[in-house]
CSV table of C-alpha atoms in Angstrom, one decimal:
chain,number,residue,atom,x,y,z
A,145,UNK,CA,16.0,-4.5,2.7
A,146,UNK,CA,14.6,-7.4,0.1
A,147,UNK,CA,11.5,-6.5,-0.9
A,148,UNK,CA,10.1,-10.1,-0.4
A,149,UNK,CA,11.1,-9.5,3.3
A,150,UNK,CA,10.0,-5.9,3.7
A,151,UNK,CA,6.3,-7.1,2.2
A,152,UNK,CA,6.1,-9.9,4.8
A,153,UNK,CA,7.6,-7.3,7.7
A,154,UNK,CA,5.6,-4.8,6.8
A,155,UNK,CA,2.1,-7.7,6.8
A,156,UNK,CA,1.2,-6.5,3.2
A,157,UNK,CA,1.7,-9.9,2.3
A,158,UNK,CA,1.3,-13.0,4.7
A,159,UNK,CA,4.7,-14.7,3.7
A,160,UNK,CA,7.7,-14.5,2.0
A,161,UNK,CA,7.3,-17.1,-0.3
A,162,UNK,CA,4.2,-15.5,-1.3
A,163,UNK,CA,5.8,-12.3,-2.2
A,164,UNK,CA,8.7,-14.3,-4.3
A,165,UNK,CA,5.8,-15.8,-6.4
A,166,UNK,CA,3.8,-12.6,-6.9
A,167,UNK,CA,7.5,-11.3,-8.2
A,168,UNK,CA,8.1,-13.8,-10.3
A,169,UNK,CA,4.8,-13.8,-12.1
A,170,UNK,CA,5.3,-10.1,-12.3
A,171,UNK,CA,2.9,-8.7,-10.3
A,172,UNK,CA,4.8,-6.4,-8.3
A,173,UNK,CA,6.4,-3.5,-9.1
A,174,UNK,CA,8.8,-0.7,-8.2
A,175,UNK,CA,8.4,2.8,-9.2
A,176,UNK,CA,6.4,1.2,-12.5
A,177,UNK,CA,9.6,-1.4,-13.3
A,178,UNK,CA,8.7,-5.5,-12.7
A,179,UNK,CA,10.5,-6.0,-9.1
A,180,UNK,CA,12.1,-9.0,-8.3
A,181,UNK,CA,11.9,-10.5,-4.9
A,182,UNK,CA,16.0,-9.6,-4.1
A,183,UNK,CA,15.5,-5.7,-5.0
A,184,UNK,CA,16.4,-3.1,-2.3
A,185,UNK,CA,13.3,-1.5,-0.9
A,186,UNK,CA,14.1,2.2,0.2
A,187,UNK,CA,11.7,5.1,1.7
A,188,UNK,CA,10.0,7.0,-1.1
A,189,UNK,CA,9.6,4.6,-3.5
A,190,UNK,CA,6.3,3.4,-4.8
A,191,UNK,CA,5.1,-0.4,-4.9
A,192,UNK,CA,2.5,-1.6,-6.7
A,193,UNK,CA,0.8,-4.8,-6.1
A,194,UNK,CA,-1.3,-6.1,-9.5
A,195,UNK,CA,-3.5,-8.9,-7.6
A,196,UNK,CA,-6.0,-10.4,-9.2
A,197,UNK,CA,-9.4,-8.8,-7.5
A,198,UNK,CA,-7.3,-5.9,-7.3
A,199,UNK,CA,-4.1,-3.7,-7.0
A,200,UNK,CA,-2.8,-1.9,-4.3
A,201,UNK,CA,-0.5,1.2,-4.8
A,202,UNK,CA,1.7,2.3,-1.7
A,203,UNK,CA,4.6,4.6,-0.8
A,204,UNK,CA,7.3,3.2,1.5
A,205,UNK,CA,7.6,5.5,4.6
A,206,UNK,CA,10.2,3.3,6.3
A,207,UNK,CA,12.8,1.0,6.3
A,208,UNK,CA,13.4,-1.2,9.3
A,209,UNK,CA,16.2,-3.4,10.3
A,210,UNK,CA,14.4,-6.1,11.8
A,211,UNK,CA,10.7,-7.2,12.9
A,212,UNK,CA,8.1,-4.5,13.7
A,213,UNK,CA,5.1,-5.2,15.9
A,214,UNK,CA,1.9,-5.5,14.4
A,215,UNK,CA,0.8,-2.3,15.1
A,216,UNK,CA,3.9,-0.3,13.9
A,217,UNK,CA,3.8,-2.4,10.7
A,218,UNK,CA,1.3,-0.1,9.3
A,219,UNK,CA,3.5,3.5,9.8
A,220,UNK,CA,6.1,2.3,7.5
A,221,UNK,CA,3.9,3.0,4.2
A,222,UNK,CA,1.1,4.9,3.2
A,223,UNK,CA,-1.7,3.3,0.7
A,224,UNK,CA,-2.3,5.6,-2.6
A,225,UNK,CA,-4.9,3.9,-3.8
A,226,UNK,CA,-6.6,0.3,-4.1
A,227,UNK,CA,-8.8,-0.3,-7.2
A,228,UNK,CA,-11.0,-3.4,-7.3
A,229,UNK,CA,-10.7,-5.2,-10.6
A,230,UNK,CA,-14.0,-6.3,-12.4
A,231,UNK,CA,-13.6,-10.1,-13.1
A,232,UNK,CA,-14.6,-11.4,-16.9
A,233,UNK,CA,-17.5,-13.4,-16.7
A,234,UNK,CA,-16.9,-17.2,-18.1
A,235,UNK,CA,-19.7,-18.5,-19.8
């Protein structure tokens, strides 16, 4: 599955065109390489989303083949850790 569809699926991100923005700016990655939107998501492999108030490291538990409900969205990864960013002061 895309990964810009997976992160929409999956309600880490609220849309799709969202997630094809964060890729192309660079701010998502695979298993520490820059992901682009069209890469193949598979179980075991670790996203990281570099936002900027803070970045969000998961593991993919599942794959599915079509819309989940909301409240199996959350089974199909497992957070590793969220660090807040501390945001340079401009004055």
């Amino acid at each position: 599955m895309r990964l810009d569809k997976y992160l929409k699926i999956t309600r880490i991100l609220k849309r799709r065109t969202q997630a094809k923005e964060f890729c192309d700016e660079g701010k998502i990655y695979i298993d520490g390489r820059i992901a682009k939107a069209s890469s193949n998501v598979k179980v075991g492999q670790v996203i990281t989303l570099d936002l900027q108030r803070r970045k969000v490291v998961f593991e993919v538990l599942g794959v599915p083949e079509r819309n989940v409900r909301k409240s199996e969205a959350n089974t199909l990864y497992k957070i590793i850790e969220v660090k807040e960013k501390e945001l340079d002061d401009e004055a």
